[in-house]
mmCIF file of C-alpha atoms in Angstrom:
data_model
loop_
_atom_site.group_PDB
_atom_site.id
_atom_site.type_symbol
_atom_site.label_atom_id
_atom_site.label_comp_id
_atom_site.label_asym_id
_atom_site.label_seq_id
_atom_site.Cartn_x
_atom_site.Cartn_y
_atom_site.Cartn_z
ATOM 1 C CA MET A 1 5.290 -37.199 18.478
ATOM 2 C CA ASP A 2 4.023 -36.097 21.879
ATOM 3 C CA VAL A 3 0.569 -34.516 21.787
ATOM 4 C CA PRO A 4 -0.708 -32.481 24.745
ATOM 5 C CA GLU A 5 -4.005 -33.253 26.438
ATOM 6 C CA THR A 6 -5.409 -29.749 25.969
ATOM 7 C CA MET A 7 -5.119 -27.019 23.353
ATOM 8 C CA ARG A 8 -5.999 -23.395 22.715
ATOM 9 C CA ALA A 9 -9.047 -22.849 20.531
ATOM 10 C CA VAL A 10 -11.548 -20.140 19.612
ATOM 11 C CA ARG A 11 -15.219 -21.150 19.628
ATOM 12 C CA ILE A 12 -18.579 -19.566 18.960
ATOM 13 C CA THR A 13 -21.251 -20.315 21.514
ATOM 14 C CA ALA A 14 -24.106 -18.480 19.770
ATOM 15 C CA HIS A 15 -24.827 -16.484 16.627
ATOM 16 C CA GLY A 16 -23.780 -12.862 16.823
ATOM 17 C CA GLY A 17 -20.980 -10.379 16.242
ATOM 18 C CA PRO A 18 -17.249 -10.806 16.827
ATOM 19 C CA GLU A 19 -17.915 -10.793 20.559
ATOM 20 C CA VAL A 20 -19.226 -14.382 20.387
ATOM 21 C CA LEU A 21 -15.735 -15.616 19.415
ATOM 22 C CA GLU A 22 -14.487 -16.967 22.734
ATOM 23 C CA PRO A 23 -10.960 -18.239 23.509
ATOM 24 C CA ALA A 24 -11.023 -21.561 25.324
ATOM 25 C CA GLU A 25 -8.744 -24.297 26.613
ATOM 26 C CA VAL A 26 -10.284 -27.549 25.379
ATOM 27 C CA PRO A 27 -9.249 -31.206 25.093
ATOM 28 C CA VAL A 28 -7.202 -32.135 22.052
ATOM 29 C CA PRO A 29 -9.550 -34.191 19.837
ATOM 30 C CA VAL A 30 -8.827 -37.893 19.485
ATOM 31 C CA PRO A 31 -8.814 -39.224 15.910
ATOM 32 C CA ALA A 32 -11.477 -41.863 15.313
ATOM 33 C CA THR A 33 -11.148 -44.816 12.968
ATOM 34 C CA GLY A 34 -10.105 -43.522 9.560
ATOM 35 C CA GLU A 35 -9.139 -40.082 10.897
ATOM 36 C CA VAL A 36 -5.867 -38.236 11.510
ATOM 37 C CA LEU A 37 -4.905 -35.558 14.004
ATOM 38 C CA ILE A 38 -3.322 -32.469 12.451
ATOM 39 C CA ARG A 39 -1.238 -29.812 14.192
ATOM 40 C CA VAL A 40 -2.516 -26.622 12.573
ATOM 41 C CA ALA A 41 0.176 -24.431 11.006
ATOM 42 C CA ALA A 42 -2.204 -21.920 9.416
ATOM 43 C CA VAL A 43 -5.948 -21.485 9.072
ATOM 44 C CA ALA A 44 -7.478 -19.111 6.531
ATOM 45 C CA LEU A 45 -10.599 -17.012 7.015
ATOM 46 C CA ASN A 46 -13.600 -17.062 4.689
ATOM 47 C CA ASN A 47 -16.937 -15.327 4.365
ATOM 48 C CA THR A 48 -18.397 -18.640 5.538
ATOM 49 C CA ASP A 49 -16.835 -17.896 8.932
ATOM 50 C CA LEU A 50 -18.650 -14.562 9.138
ATOM 51 C CA TRP A 51 -21.973 -15.889 7.885
ATOM 52 C CA THR A 52 -21.888 -18.997 10.085
ATOM 53 C CA ARG A 53 -21.097 -16.836 13.104
ATOM 54 C CA GLU A 54 -23.900 -14.447 12.188
ATOM 55 C CA GLY A 55 -26.325 -17.249 11.266
ATOM 56 C CA ALA A 56 -26.804 -15.498 7.934
ATOM 57 C CA TYR A 57 -27.540 -18.460 5.658
ATOM 58 C CA GLY A 58 -31.267 -18.643 6.340
ATOM 59 C CA VAL A 59 -33.470 -21.692 5.836
ATOM 60 C CA ALA A 60 -35.843 -22.765 3.083
ATOM 61 C CA GLY A 61 -38.934 -20.596 3.295
ATOM 62 C CA ASP A 62 -37.338 -18.107 5.689
ATOM 63 C CA GLY A 63 -34.254 -16.396 4.290
ATOM 64 C CA LYS A 64 -33.845 -14.301 7.450
ATOM 65 C CA ALA A 65 -33.825 -17.189 9.934
ATOM 66 C CA LEU A 66 -30.560 -17.701 11.848
ATOM 67 C CA SER A 67 -28.780 -20.749 10.505
ATOM 68 C CA GLY A 68 -25.389 -22.214 9.735
ATOM 69 C CA TRP A 69 -24.141 -23.236 6.301
ATOM 70 C CA ARG A 70 -26.536 -26.167 5.970
ATOM 71 C CA GLY A 71 -28.764 -25.833 9.028
ATOM 72 C CA PRO A 72 -28.621 -25.274 12.801
ATOM 73 C CA VAL A 73 -25.136 -25.054 14.311
ATOM 74 C CA ALA A 74 -24.341 -27.318 17.263
ATOM 75 C CA PHE A 75 -22.773 -24.911 19.771
ATOM 76 C CA PRO A 76 -20.079 -24.540 20.925
ATOM 77 C CA ARG A 77 -18.395 -24.779 17.538
ATOM 78 C CA ILE A 78 -14.741 -24.270 16.635
ATOM 79 C CA GLN A 79 -14.729 -22.358 13.350
ATOM 80 C CA GLY A 80 -12.228 -22.565 10.501
ATOM 81 C CA ALA A 81 -12.608 -24.554 7.286
ATOM 82 C CA ASP A 82 -9.200 -23.982 5.712
ATOM 83 C CA VAL A 83 -6.351 -25.850 7.376
ATOM 84 C CA ALA A 84 -2.725 -26.522 6.502
ATOM 85 C CA GLY A 85 -0.573 -28.385 8.973
ATOM 86 C CA HIS A 86 1.226 -31.614 9.836
ATOM 87 C CA VAL A 87 -0.178 -35.044 10.700
ATOM 88 C CA VAL A 88 0.856 -35.932 14.280
ATOM 89 C CA ALA A 89 -1.358 -38.926 15.086
ATOM 90 C CA ALA A 90 -3.791 -41.293 13.411
ATOM 91 C CA GLY A 91 -6.686 -43.547 14.262
ATOM 92 C CA THR A 92 -6.919 -47.117 13.056
ATOM 93 C CA ASP A 93 -7.209 -47.962 9.347
ATOM 94 C CA VAL A 94 -5.035 -45.031 8.265
ATOM 95 C CA ASP A 95 -2.021 -45.191 5.953
ATOM 96 C CA PRO A 96 0.967 -44.867 8.344
ATOM 97 C CA ARG A 97 2.914 -43.001 5.655
ATOM 98 C CA LEU A 98 0.824 -39.900 6.405
ATOM 99 C CA ALA A 99 2.595 -39.453 9.744
ATOM 100 C CA GLY A 100 4.638 -36.250 9.744
ATOM 101 C CA ARG A 101 3.472 -35.157 6.312
ATOM 102 C CA ARG A 102 2.532 -31.554 5.509
ATOM 103 C CA VAL A 103 -1.099 -31.640 4.472
ATOM 104 C CA VAL A 104 -4.138 -29.658 3.383
ATOM 105 C CA VAL A 105 -7.635 -30.724 4.423
ATOM 106 C CA ASP A 106 -10.590 -30.854 2.054
ATOM 107 C CA PRO A 107 -13.112 -29.210 4.415
ATOM 108 C CA ALA A 108 -16.278 -30.481 2.718
ATOM 109 C CA VAL A 109 -18.620 -33.055 4.230
ATOM 110 C CA TYR A 110 -20.026 -34.931 1.233
ATOM 111 C CA ASP A 111 -23.391 -36.554 0.576
ATOM 112 C CA ALA A 112 -21.900 -39.736 -0.882
ATOM 113 C CA ASP A 113 -18.721 -41.561 -1.776
ATOM 114 C CA GLY A 114 -17.121 -41.063 -5.153
ATOM 115 C CA PRO A 115 -15.432 -38.261 -7.076
ATOM 116 C CA ASP A 116 -18.592 -36.326 -7.975
ATOM 117 C CA ALA A 117 -20.216 -36.160 -4.532
ATOM 118 C CA ASN A 118 -21.799 -32.875 -3.464
ATOM 119 C CA PRO A 119 -20.864 -30.958 -0.283
ATOM 120 C CA VAL A 120 -23.579 -30.963 2.385
ATOM 121 C CA GLY A 121 -21.493 -29.780 5.316
ATOM 122 C CA LEU A 122 -18.343 -27.843 6.084
ATOM 123 C CA MET A 123 -15.583 -28.058 8.645
ATOM 124 C CA GLY A 124 -16.014 -25.153 11.036
ATOM 125 C CA SER A 125 -19.798 -25.271 10.618
ATOM 126 C CA GLU A 126 -21.065 -28.858 10.616
ATOM 127 C CA ARG A 127 -17.949 -30.149 12.413
ATOM 128 C CA ASP A 128 -15.158 -28.487 14.396
ATOM 129 C CA GLY A 129 -12.529 -26.696 12.369
ATOM 130 C CA GLY A 130 -9.096 -25.133 12.520
ATOM 131 C CA TYR A 131 -9.409 -22.157 14.881
ATOM 132 C CA ALA A 132 -7.344 -24.326 17.201
ATOM 133 C CA GLN A 133 -3.904 -25.846 17.672
ATOM 134 C CA TYR A 134 -5.132 -29.283 16.553
ATOM 135 C CA VAL A 135 -7.985 -30.620 14.425
ATOM 136 C CA THR A 136 -9.097 -34.064 13.274
ATOM 137 C CA ALA A 137 -10.091 -34.899 9.712
ATOM 138 C CA PRO A 138 -10.956 -38.028 7.711
ATOM 139 C CA ALA A 139 -7.750 -39.392 6.218
ATOM 140 C CA GLU A 140 -9.440 -39.659 2.806
ATOM 141 C CA ARG A 141 -9.908 -35.856 2.884
ATOM 142 C CA VAL A 142 -6.258 -35.149 3.712
ATOM 143 C CA HIS A 143 -3.923 -34.332 0.818
ATOM 144 C CA ASP A 144 -0.156 -34.666 1.120
ATOM 145 C CA MET A 145 1.373 -31.331 0.093
ATOM 146 C CA THR A 146 4.876 -31.861 1.460
ATOM 147 C CA ALA A 147 6.399 -31.304 -1.983
ATOM 148 C CA SER A 148 4.441 -28.141 -2.807
ATOM 149 C CA PRO A 149 6.479 -24.940 -3.220
ATOM 150 C CA LEU A 150 3.674 -22.953 -1.574
ATOM 151 C CA THR A 151 4.023 -21.702 2.012
ATOM 152 C CA ASP A 152 1.776 -22.954 4.811
ATOM 153 C CA ASP A 153 -0.154 -19.673 4.648
ATOM 154 C CA GLN A 154 -0.683 -20.076 0.906
ATOM 155 C CA LEU A 155 -1.770 -23.704 1.306
ATOM 156 C CA ALA A 156 -4.299 -22.690 3.972
ATOM 157 C CA ALA A 157 -5.692 -20.113 1.542
ATOM 158 C CA LEU A 158 -6.629 -22.814 -0.965
ATOM 159 C CA PRO A 159 -9.493 -25.066 0.208
ATOM 160 C CA THR A 160 -12.654 -22.944 0.327
ATOM 161 C CA ALA A 161 -11.702 -20.035 -1.932
ATOM 162 C CA TYR A 162 -9.834 -21.930 -4.631
ATOM 163 C CA GLY A 163 -12.036 -25.015 -4.263
ATOM 164 C CA THR A 164 -15.128 -22.858 -4.753
ATOM 165 C CA ALA A 165 -13.494 -21.080 -7.690
ATOM 166 C CA LEU A 166 -12.473 -24.309 -9.413
ATOM 167 C CA GLY A 167 -15.970 -25.718 -8.881
ATOM 168 C CA MET A 168 -17.417 -22.627 -10.560
ATOM 169 C CA VAL A 169 -15.017 -22.836 -13.496
ATOM 170 C CA GLU A 170 -15.722 -26.548 -13.958
ATOM 171 C CA ARG A 171 -19.506 -26.225 -13.660
ATOM 172 C CA GLY A 172 -19.422 -23.236 -16.010
ATOM 173 C CA ARG A 173 -17.433 -25.294 -18.545
ATOM 174 C CA LEU A 174 -15.057 -22.419 -19.197
ATOM 175 C CA ARG A 175 -12.916 -23.137 -22.226
ATOM 176 C CA ARG A 176 -9.746 -21.731 -23.711
ATOM 177 C CA GLY A 177 -10.419 -18.660 -25.830
ATOM 178 C CA GLU A 178 -13.697 -17.747 -24.094
ATOM 179 C CA THR A 179 -14.303 -14.497 -22.252
ATOM 180 C CA ALA A 180 -15.048 -14.672 -18.535
ATOM 181 C CA LEU A 181 -16.318 -11.894 -16.267
ATOM 182 C CA VAL A 182 -15.271 -12.303 -12.611
ATOM 183 C CA THR A 183 -17.213 -10.318 -10.016
ATOM 184 C CA GLY A 184 -15.853 -9.514 -6.562
ATOM 185 C CA ALA A 185 -12.425 -10.041 -8.068
ATOM 186 C CA SER A 186 -10.302 -8.752 -5.164
ATOM 187 C CA GLY A 187 -11.629 -11.239 -2.593
ATOM 188 C CA GLY A 188 -10.331 -14.704 -1.889
ATOM 189 C CA VAL A 189 -12.658 -16.488 -4.322
ATOM 190 C CA GLY A 190 -12.438 -13.656 -6.826
ATOM 191 C CA LEU A 191 -8.641 -13.710 -7.078
ATOM 192 C CA ALA A 192 -8.755 -17.492 -7.303
ATOM 193 C CA LEU A 193 -11.222 -17.213 -10.188
ATOM 194 C CA VAL A 194 -8.965 -14.737 -11.967
ATOM 195 C CA GLN A 195 -5.930 -17.015 -11.632
ATOM 196 C CA ILE A 196 -7.717 -20.235 -12.584
ATOM 197 C CA ALA A 197 -9.629 -18.701 -15.509
ATOM 198 C CA ARG A 198 -6.393 -17.162 -16.824
ATOM 199 C CA ALA A 199 -4.646 -20.536 -16.469
ATOM 200 C CA ARG A 200 -7.483 -22.088 -18.529
ATOM 201 C CA GLY A 201 -6.628 -19.781 -21.395
ATOM 202 C CA ALA A 202 -9.698 -17.549 -21.059
ATOM 203 C CA ARG A 203 -9.770 -13.807 -21.508
ATOM 204 C CA VAL A 204 -10.478 -12.515 -17.996
ATOM 205 C CA LEU A 205 -12.473 -9.356 -17.268
ATOM 206 C CA ALA A 206 -12.559 -8.499 -13.568
ATOM 207 C CA LEU A 207 -15.006 -6.374 -11.595
ATOM 208 C CA THR A 208 -13.584 -4.712 -8.489
ATOM 209 C CA SER A 209 -13.133 -1.330 -6.839
ATOM 210 C CA GLY A 210 -10.819 1.077 -8.611
ATOM 211 C CA THR A 211 -8.304 1.148 -5.759
ATOM 212 C CA LYS A 212 -7.694 -2.598 -6.120
ATOM 213 C CA ALA A 213 -7.497 -2.730 -9.906
ATOM 214 C CA ASP A 214 -3.712 -2.960 -10.152
ATOM 215 C CA LEU A 215 -3.505 -5.889 -7.737
ATOM 216 C CA VAL A 216 -6.250 -7.711 -9.624
ATOM 217 C CA ARG A 217 -4.371 -7.164 -12.877
ATOM 218 C CA GLN A 218 -1.237 -8.552 -11.242
ATOM 219 C CA ALA A 219 -3.234 -11.683 -10.382
ATOM 220 C CA GLY A 220 -3.925 -12.220 -14.085
ATOM 221 C CA ALA A 221 -6.921 -10.143 -15.190
ATOM 222 C CA HIS A 222 -6.631 -8.856 -18.747
ATOM 223 C CA ASP A 223 -8.988 -5.918 -18.108
ATOM 224 C CA VAL A 224 -10.676 -4.454 -15.020
ATOM 225 C CA ALA A 225 -14.021 -2.652 -14.639
ATOM 226 C CA ASP A 226 -14.801 -0.422 -11.665
ATOM 227 C CA ARG A 227 -17.774 -1.731 -9.709
ATOM 228 C CA ALA A 228 -18.638 1.839 -8.653
ATOM 229 C CA GLY A 229 -19.310 2.899 -12.255
ATOM 230 C CA ASP A 230 -21.602 1.804 -15.053
ATOM 231 C CA VAL A 231 -20.737 -1.885 -14.949
ATOM 232 C CA ALA A 232 -22.687 -2.919 -18.023
ATOM 233 C CA GLY A 233 -21.331 -0.009 -20.057
ATOM 234 C CA GLN A 234 -17.737 -0.731 -19.057
ATOM 235 C CA VAL A 235 -18.018 -4.441 -19.865
ATOM 236 C CA ARG A 236 -19.663 -3.715 -23.233
ATOM 237 C CA ALA A 237 -16.745 -1.417 -24.076
ATOM 238 C CA LEU A 238 -14.216 -4.104 -23.091
ATOM 239 C CA ALA A 239 -16.111 -6.990 -24.693
ATOM 240 C CA PRO A 240 -18.403 -5.651 -27.432
ATOM 241 C CA ASP A 241 -19.475 -9.171 -28.428
ATOM 242 C CA GLY A 242 -20.438 -10.090 -24.854
ATOM 243 C CA VAL A 243 -19.075 -12.627 -22.381
ATOM 244 C CA ASP A 244 -19.273 -16.406 -22.413
ATOM 245 C CA VAL A 245 -19.210 -17.050 -18.677
ATOM 246 C CA VAL A 246 -19.933 -14.861 -15.651
ATOM 247 C CA LEU A 247 -18.262 -16.164 -12.479
ATOM 248 C CA ASP A 248 -20.282 -14.376 -9.826
ATOM 249 C CA VAL A 249 -19.918 -14.103 -6.050
ATOM 250 C CA VAL A 250 -21.870 -10.830 -5.809
ATOM 251 C CA ALA A 251 -25.406 -11.437 -7.234
ATOM 252 C CA GLY A 252 -27.882 -8.743 -6.072
ATOM 253 C CA GLU A 253 -28.735 -6.036 -8.588
ATOM 254 C CA LEU A 254 -25.764 -7.012 -10.742
ATOM 255 C CA VAL A 255 -27.659 -10.017 -12.121
ATOM 256 C CA ALA A 256 -30.350 -7.870 -13.724
ATOM 257 C CA GLU A 257 -27.814 -5.281 -14.848
ATOM 258 C CA ALA A 258 -25.384 -7.648 -16.506
ATOM 259 C CA MET A 259 -27.520 -10.602 -17.672
ATOM 260 C CA PRO A 260 -27.906 -9.014 -21.153
ATOM 261 C CA LEU A 261 -24.116 -9.187 -21.542
ATOM 262 C CA LEU A 262 -24.177 -12.971 -21.943
ATOM 263 C CA ARG A 263 -23.518 -14.314 -25.404
ATOM 264 C CA GLU A 264 -25.588 -17.059 -27.024
ATOM 265 C CA SER A 265 -25.345 -20.199 -24.844
ATOM 266 C CA GLY A 266 -23.589 -18.206 -22.125
ATOM 267 C CA ARG A 267 -23.342 -19.458 -18.546
ATOM 268 C CA TRP A 268 -23.851 -17.421 -15.375
ATOM 269 C CA VAL A 269 -22.392 -19.256 -12.362
ATOM 270 C CA VAL A 270 -23.361 -18.006 -8.886
ATOM 271 C CA ALA A 271 -21.520 -18.987 -5.708
ATOM 272 C CA GLY A 272 -22.210 -16.047 -3.412
ATOM 273 C CA ALA A 273 -24.487 -13.151 -2.618
ATOM 274 C CA LEU A 274 -22.267 -10.319 -1.397
ATOM 275 C CA GLY A 275 -24.552 -7.860 -3.188
ATOM 276 C CA GLY A 276 -27.791 -9.390 -1.889
ATOM 277 C CA TYR A 277 -29.663 -12.673 -2.144
ATOM 278 C CA ASP A 278 -33.008 -11.293 -3.339
ATOM 279 C CA VAL A 279 -32.534 -11.226 -7.123
ATOM 280 C CA SER A 280 -34.834 -10.365 -10.010
ATOM 281 C CA PHE A 281 -34.054 -10.147 -13.715
ATOM 282 C CA ASP A 282 -35.735 -10.259 -17.108
ATOM 283 C CA VAL A 283 -35.987 -14.006 -17.709
ATOM 284 C CA ARG A 284 -36.267 -13.403 -21.452
ATOM 285 C CA ARG A 285 -32.566 -12.529 -21.443
ATOM 286 C CA LEU A 286 -31.998 -16.072 -20.223
ATOM 287 C CA TYR A 287 -34.128 -18.255 -22.462
ATOM 288 C CA LEU A 288 -33.939 -16.255 -25.700
ATOM 289 C CA ARG A 289 -30.165 -16.744 -25.735
ATOM 290 C CA ASN A 290 -30.195 -20.338 -24.513
ATOM 291 C CA ALA A 291 -28.226 -19.161 -21.508
ATOM 292 C CA GLN A 292 -27.853 -21.064 -18.254
ATOM 293 C CA LEU A 293 -27.998 -19.862 -14.645
ATOM 294 C CA ILE A 294 -25.938 -22.271 -12.539
ATOM 295 C CA GLY A 295 -25.635 -22.524 -8.768
ATOM 296 C CA SER A 296 -22.260 -23.696 -7.509
ATOM 297 C CA SER A 297 -21.598 -24.599 -3.888
ATOM 298 C CA MET A 298 -17.931 -25.302 -3.239
ATOM 299 C CA HIS A 299 -16.367 -28.276 -5.024
ATOM 300 C CA THR A 300 -16.504 -32.021 -5.530
ATOM 301 C CA PRO A 301 -13.737 -34.432 -4.433
ATOM 302 C CA ALA A 302 -12.581 -34.563 -8.056
ATOM 303 C CA HIS A 303 -12.380 -30.759 -8.229
ATOM 304 C CA PHE A 304 -10.391 -30.647 -4.987
ATOM 305 C CA ALA A 305 -7.927 -33.295 -6.140
ATOM 306 C CA LEU A 306 -7.348 -31.269 -9.324
ATOM 307 C CA LEU A 307 -6.730 -28.160 -7.199
ATOM 308 C CA MET A 308 -4.169 -29.993 -5.071
ATOM 309 C CA ASP A 309 -2.347 -31.087 -8.238
ATOM 310 C CA LEU A 310 -2.172 -27.445 -9.352
ATOM 311 C CA ALA A 311 -0.805 -26.447 -5.933
ATOM 312 C CA ARG A 312 1.833 -29.188 -5.931
ATOM 313 C CA ARG A 313 3.127 -27.783 -9.206
ATOM 314 C CA GLY A 314 2.883 -24.197 -7.975
ATOM 315 C CA GLU A 315 0.486 -23.289 -10.789
ATOM 316 C CA VAL A 316 -1.692 -21.248 -8.428
ATOM 317 C CA GLN A 317 -0.224 -18.582 -6.165
ATOM 318 C CA PRO A 318 -2.631 -17.477 -3.427
ATOM 319 C CA VAL A 319 -2.211 -13.894 -2.259
ATOM 320 C CA VAL A 320 -2.025 -13.598 1.542
ATOM 321 C CA SER A 321 -3.004 -10.118 2.680
ATOM 322 C CA ALA A 322 -2.489 -10.374 6.450
ATOM 323 C CA ALA A 323 -1.777 -12.820 9.272
ATOM 324 C CA PHE A 324 -3.059 -12.718 12.852
ATOM 325 C CA PRO A 325 -2.448 -14.825 15.944
ATOM 326 C CA LEU A 326 -5.364 -17.065 16.909
ATOM 327 C CA ALA A 327 -6.025 -14.952 20.008
ATOM 328 C CA GLN A 328 -7.015 -12.089 17.682
ATOM 329 C CA ALA A 329 -9.688 -14.058 15.811
ATOM 330 C CA GLY A 330 -12.287 -11.350 16.418
ATOM 331 C CA ARG A 331 -10.026 -8.666 15.005
ATOM 332 C CA ALA A 332 -9.173 -10.886 12.026
ATOM 333 C CA GLN A 333 -12.863 -11.424 11.240
ATOM 334 C CA GLU A 334 -13.537 -7.689 11.536
ATOM 335 C CA GLU A 335 -10.724 -7.068 9.043
ATOM 336 C CA LEU A 336 -12.274 -9.634 6.699
ATOM 337 C CA ALA A 337 -15.689 -7.961 7.010
ATOM 338 C CA ARG A 338 -14.256 -4.547 6.093
ATOM 339 C CA ARG A 339 -13.214 -5.918 2.681
ATOM 340 C CA ALA A 340 -10.362 -3.436 2.408
ATOM 341 C CA HIS A 341 -7.831 -6.215 1.743
ATOM 342 C CA VAL A 342 -6.865 -8.058 -1.428
ATOM 343 C CA GLY A 343 -6.491 -11.826 -1.144
ATOM 344 C CA LYS A 344 -6.714 -13.967 1.980
ATOM 345 C CA ILE A 345 -6.377 -13.414 5.724
ATOM 346 C CA VAL A 346 -4.839 -16.215 7.780
ATOM 347 C CA MET A 347 -4.295 -16.993 11.451
ATOM 348 C CA HIS A 348 -1.492 -18.866 13.211
ATOM 349 C CA PRO A 349 -2.571 -21.023 16.163
#
C-alpha cells in the first residue's frame, strides 16, 4: 500500500488551553524494528488529553506543577491515546500477517515485559499518538480486531476508558453477586465500568447527574443516584447493607462522604480525581472495617488482552456521543471538557 511522505496532524507545543492545539503537516513516521505503521480510522478523546495539554498531573511534592501524565512532555507532541485503524506498513521482525488488518492499539508504555507489567507512559503523552493520519506502535501492542462486530469509532473508544475500567474491576476483585457503586457514571470510564461490572454479575449502582440517568440505566445500571443530591443518603436507601466495591473516578469530597458506605472488607478503587485530588477522610472507617483503598492506573497487558477478547465477541458496546474531524480538535476537546455528553467523543483524521 502506498504511504505518503507527509500527513496532517494536530500537535501541542506547550501546556495551555485549546489554543495550543496546532494543525501541522509533518512527516509520516517510519516504523522501527518491531513496530507497525497504522492508518488511523478513528481516535477517541480522553480526560488524559485535557490534563496532558493543561499540564495538570503535577509532580511528587508539587501537585500544582505543570506536567504530563508521568513527567515533563517533550514538545511538540501529537496527542491521542486511543487508536483504531489499519496496518499499512511494518518494520523488521514483525508478523507479516498483520498487514491490512483492522487493529486497536494498547496505548500503554509498560515498565517491564510480561502480562502483569504496570503502565509508566502513554501514547499521546510519552510518545506521539493518534491525532494524525498515521501513527506507529509496537507490534506486540497491536491487537487484530478485524472480526469484531464493533465499528471503528467504538473500537477507538475502548483502550483508555475500557482498559482503565477493566483494570479497576480486576484490582477491586469485583465478584458476581456483589454490589458496586460507580461514580462519574456518564463519562467514558464510568459507562465502561457500568457495562463491565454488570457483565460480571454485580449489582450496579451509578452516580451521575439526573439528566443523564436514563442513558446510564440503558448502559446497564440497576439503580442511579443523583450526584447533586444527598449521595450517601441515596445510596443507603438503595443499598441498606452497604456496597462491596466503589469504582471511583471522582474522588474529592465524595471519599469522606461515602467511605462509611463500604461493607466489611470493602474495596474503594480510585482511578481519577474529577472532584479534586486533595482528599481527607476518617481513616477509622477504613481500618475498622478491614477495607482497602486501591489506586488503579490504567491496565496491564493481561487486562487489555481480556478487553480485546470481550470486544471481539461484542460483549461490550461503547457509546459514541459525537464525532469531529481532526481539524476541529480544539472544539472536540472543549466539548469533552463541558461534560454535557454521555459516552465517548471521537475524531476522524
